[in-house]
Amino acid sequence: MTEHSWGRRLTTSIALAVTALAVTFLPVSPAHAAYGPDQQVYVQVIANDGSGMQLARLEGTVAFDDSNTKYRYSLSLCWQSGAYPQPSFLINVNGSTTNYPVWTGSTSASGCQQVALYSAEASFGGSVYNLRFDVTAGWFSHGYQYMTRTKSSGTYDNPFN
C-alpha cells in the first residue's frame, strides 16, 4: 500500500467519524405541535334582576395542541350598552388555575360600546385537560343598586387526552 492511498483512507475515516459525531450531538430542531380543530366559544351575560339587559358577549375559538401543554384562543368581548364598567373574563384551566387573557386590541361592532380582542398561544407548563371561560359584567339595577354577575361557559375538553 502506498503512502498516498494510506493517507487518503485515514483522512476519509476521520471525516466520517467527525460527521457521525456531529450528527449524534447536534440538536435536532424541535417538532412543532399540531393543533386540533377550533372549538367555538360563546358566552352571553344577561342581567339577572328581571330586566333582561344584555351586558357582555364573549365569542371566538379555542384549540388545544397535541402535546397537551398548550392552547390557543382568538376571542372578542363585546361590551354591551347595559354594562358598567367594561366587562372582563378569565380563563380557568383544569378547573383550578386561573389565567388572564392577552389583550391584543379593540374594534367596534353593532350593538357594542366597544369590542376588546384577545388572542394568544398559552403554554401551561403541565397537562391541559380542559378550559372554561368566566365572563363578569356589572350594571346598575332599576333601584340604582350596583350589581355584578359572572357567567361561565361550558367546559372545553382537550381532545388529545
GROMACS .gro file of C-alpha atoms in nm:
model
  161
    1MET     CA    1   0.000   0.000   0.000
    2THR     CA    2   0.138   0.338  -0.091
    3GLU     CA    3   0.172   0.628   0.146
    4HIS     CA    4  -0.060   0.835  -0.068
    5SER     CA    5  -0.358   0.590  -0.052
    6TRP     CA    6  -0.297   0.524   0.319
    7GLY     CA    7  -0.322   0.900   0.389
    8ARG     CA    8  -0.638   0.927   0.182
    9ARG     CA    9  -0.802   0.641   0.374
   10LEU     CA   10  -0.703   0.795   0.707
   11THR     CA   11  -0.845   1.133   0.605
   12THR     CA   12  -1.169   0.970   0.485
   13SER     CA   13  -1.201   0.772   0.810
   14ILE     CA   14  -1.150   1.082   1.024
   15ALA     CA   15  -1.404   1.277   0.817
   16LEU     CA   16  -1.662   1.001   0.858
   17ALA     CA   17  -1.601   0.984   1.235
   18VAL     CA   18  -1.639   1.362   1.272
   19THR     CA   19  -1.960   1.356   1.067
   20ALA     CA   20  -2.102   1.072   1.280
   21LEU     CA   21  -2.019   1.262   1.600
   22ALA     CA   22  -2.171   1.583   1.467
   23VAL     CA   23  -2.496   1.407   1.374
   24THR     CA   24  -2.507   1.247   1.719
   25PHE     CA   25  -2.452   1.564   1.920
   26LEU     CA   26  -2.607   1.843   1.716
   27PRO     CA   27  -2.951   1.937   1.843
   28VAL     CA   28  -3.240   1.839   1.629
   29SER     CA   29  -3.490   2.118   1.579
   30PRO     CA   30  -3.796   2.051   1.792
   31ALA     CA   31  -4.115   1.931   1.633
   32HIS     CA   32  -4.391   2.187   1.622
   33ALA     CA   33  -4.710   2.100   1.799
   34ALA     CA   34  -5.013   2.038   1.587
   35TYR     CA   35  -5.340   2.194   1.696
   36GLY     CA   36  -5.670   2.016   1.697
   37PRO     CA   37  -5.985   2.165   1.547
   38ASP     CA   38  -6.108   2.504   1.666
   39GLN     CA   39  -6.391   2.483   1.916
   40GLN     CA   40  -6.646   2.764   1.914
   41VAL     CA   41  -6.670   2.978   2.230
   42TYR     CA   42  -6.988   3.170   2.312
   43VAL     CA   43  -7.098   3.321   2.644
   44GLN     CA   44  -7.377   3.580   2.678
   45VAL     CA   45  -7.416   3.759   3.013
   46ILE     CA   46  -7.764   3.896   3.085
   47ALA     CA   47  -7.864   4.090   3.397
   48ASN     CA   48  -8.043   3.865   3.646
   49ASP     CA   49  -8.257   4.139   3.802
   50GLY     CA   50  -8.554   4.071   3.574
   51SER     CA   51  -8.465   4.347   3.325
   52GLY     CA   52  -8.318   4.108   3.068
   53MET     CA   53  -8.048   4.367   2.994
   54GLN     CA   54  -7.764   4.231   2.779
   55LEU     CA   55  -7.429   4.309   2.939
   56ALA     CA   56  -7.148   4.118   2.766
   57ARG     CA   57  -7.087   3.865   2.492
   58LEU     CA   58  -6.769   3.659   2.455
   59GLU     CA   59  -6.719   3.473   2.129
   60GLY     CA   60  -6.445   3.319   1.919
   61THR     CA   61  -6.244   2.999   1.913
   62VAL     CA   62  -6.012   2.787   2.126
   63ALA     CA   63  -5.791   2.493   2.023
   64PHE     CA   64  -5.557   2.252   2.202
   65ASP     CA   65  -5.218   2.126   2.085
   66ASP     CA   66  -5.129   1.759   2.066
   67SER     CA   67  -4.855   1.788   2.329
   68ASN     CA   68  -5.127   1.853   2.592
   69THR     CA   69  -4.941   2.155   2.736
   70LYS     CA   70  -5.060   2.445   2.521
   71TYR     CA   71  -5.378   2.602   2.392
   72ARG     CA   72  -5.455   2.896   2.167
   73TYR     CA   73  -5.751   3.127   2.156
   74SER     CA   74  -5.889   3.411   1.949
   75LEU     CA   75  -6.178   3.584   2.128
   76SER     CA   76  -6.374   3.907   2.123
   77LEU     CA   77  -6.555   4.054   2.423
   78CYS     CA   78  -6.847   4.279   2.334
   79TRP     CA   79  -6.922   4.547   2.594
   80GLN     CA   80  -7.297   4.582   2.559
   81SER     CA   81  -7.479   4.902   2.644
   82GLY     CA   82  -7.616   4.799   2.983
   83ALA     CA   83  -7.282   4.712   3.141
   84TYR     CA   84  -7.069   4.934   3.361
   85PRO     CA   85  -6.772   4.927   3.379
   86GLN     CA   86  -6.626   4.733   3.086
   87PRO     CA   87  -6.682   4.356   3.129
   88SER     CA   88  -6.392   4.115   3.172
   89PHE     CA   89  -6.321   3.744   3.159
   90LEU     CA   90  -6.077   3.489   3.296
   91ILE     CA   91  -5.960   3.155   3.159
   92ASN     CA   92  -5.997   2.865   3.400
   93VAL     CA   93  -5.757   2.577   3.326
   94ASN     CA   94  -5.830   2.226   3.456
   95GLY     CA   95  -6.097   2.362   3.690
   96SER     CA   96  -5.847   2.515   3.930
   97THR     CA   97  -5.593   2.752   3.771
   98THR     CA   98  -5.688   3.099   3.651
   99ASN     CA   99  -5.510   3.255   3.355
  100TYR     CA  100  -5.554   3.613   3.239
  101PRO     CA  101  -5.628   3.662   2.870
  102VAL     CA  102  -5.388   3.856   2.648
  103TRP     CA  103  -5.545   4.176   2.513
  104THR     CA  104  -5.449   4.241   2.150
  105GLY     CA  105  -5.659   4.545   2.059
  106SER     CA  106  -6.011   4.674   2.019
  107THR     CA  107  -6.260   4.737   1.747
  108SER     CA  108  -6.626   4.826   1.710
  109ALA     CA  109  -6.934   4.627   1.622
  110SER     CA  110  -7.307   4.691   1.606
  111GLY     CA  111  -7.469   4.660   1.948
  112CYS     CA  112  -7.140   4.700   2.137
  113GLN     CA  113  -6.996   5.006   2.308
  114GLN     CA  114  -6.657   4.854   2.235
  115VAL     CA  115  -6.517   4.516   2.136
  116ALA     CA  116  -6.197   4.405   2.311
  117LEU     CA  117  -5.988   4.150   2.120
  118TYR     CA  118  -5.785   3.877   2.290
  119SER     CA  119  -5.559   3.614   2.135
  120ALA     CA  120  -5.256   3.412   2.235
  121GLU     CA  121  -5.087   3.077   2.232
  122ALA     CA  122  -5.059   2.988   2.601
  123SER     CA  123  -4.809   2.739   2.742
  124PHE     CA  124  -4.946   2.596   3.064
  125GLY     CA  125  -4.640   2.412   3.196
  126GLY     CA  126  -4.834   2.094   3.261
  127SER     CA  127  -5.112   1.893   3.104
  128VAL     CA  128  -5.415   2.091   2.989
  129TYR     CA  129  -5.724   1.875   3.029
  130ASN     CA  130  -5.993   2.140   2.984
  131LEU     CA  131  -6.072   2.512   2.979
  132ARG     CA  132  -6.363   2.725   3.094
  133PHE     CA  133  -6.425   3.096   3.033
  134ASP     CA  134  -6.574   3.306   3.316
  135VAL     CA  135  -6.723   3.638   3.199
  136THR     CA  136  -6.806   3.909   3.457
  137ALA     CA  137  -7.017   4.218   3.398
  138GLY     CA  138  -7.164   4.484   3.625
  139TRP     CA  139  -7.466   4.716   3.595
  140PHE     CA  140  -7.697   4.946   3.789
  141SER     CA  141  -8.038   4.794   3.855
  142HIS     CA  142  -8.366   4.987   3.835
  143GLY     CA  143  -8.324   5.077   4.203
  144TYR     CA  144  -7.977   5.222   4.127
  145GLN     CA  145  -7.812   4.937   4.312
  146TYR     CA  146  -7.482   4.821   4.161
  147MET     CA  147  -7.482   4.451   4.076
  148THR     CA  148  -7.240   4.205   3.914
  149ARG     CA  149  -7.284   3.871   3.751
  150THR     CA  150  -7.039   3.608   3.633
  151LYS     CA  151  -7.147   3.359   3.371
  152SER     CA  152  -6.931   3.060   3.282
  153SER     CA  153  -6.902   2.883   2.953
  154GLY     CA  154  -6.929   2.512   2.931
  155THR     CA  155  -6.609   2.312   2.967
  156TYR     CA  156  -6.395   2.278   2.657
  157ASP     CA  157  -6.221   1.940   2.671
  158ASN     CA  158  -5.879   1.876   2.524
  159PRO     CA  159  -5.933   1.607   2.257
  160PHE     CA  160  -5.573   1.484   2.295
  161ASN     CA  161  -5.608   1.340   2.646
   0.00000   0.00000   0.00000
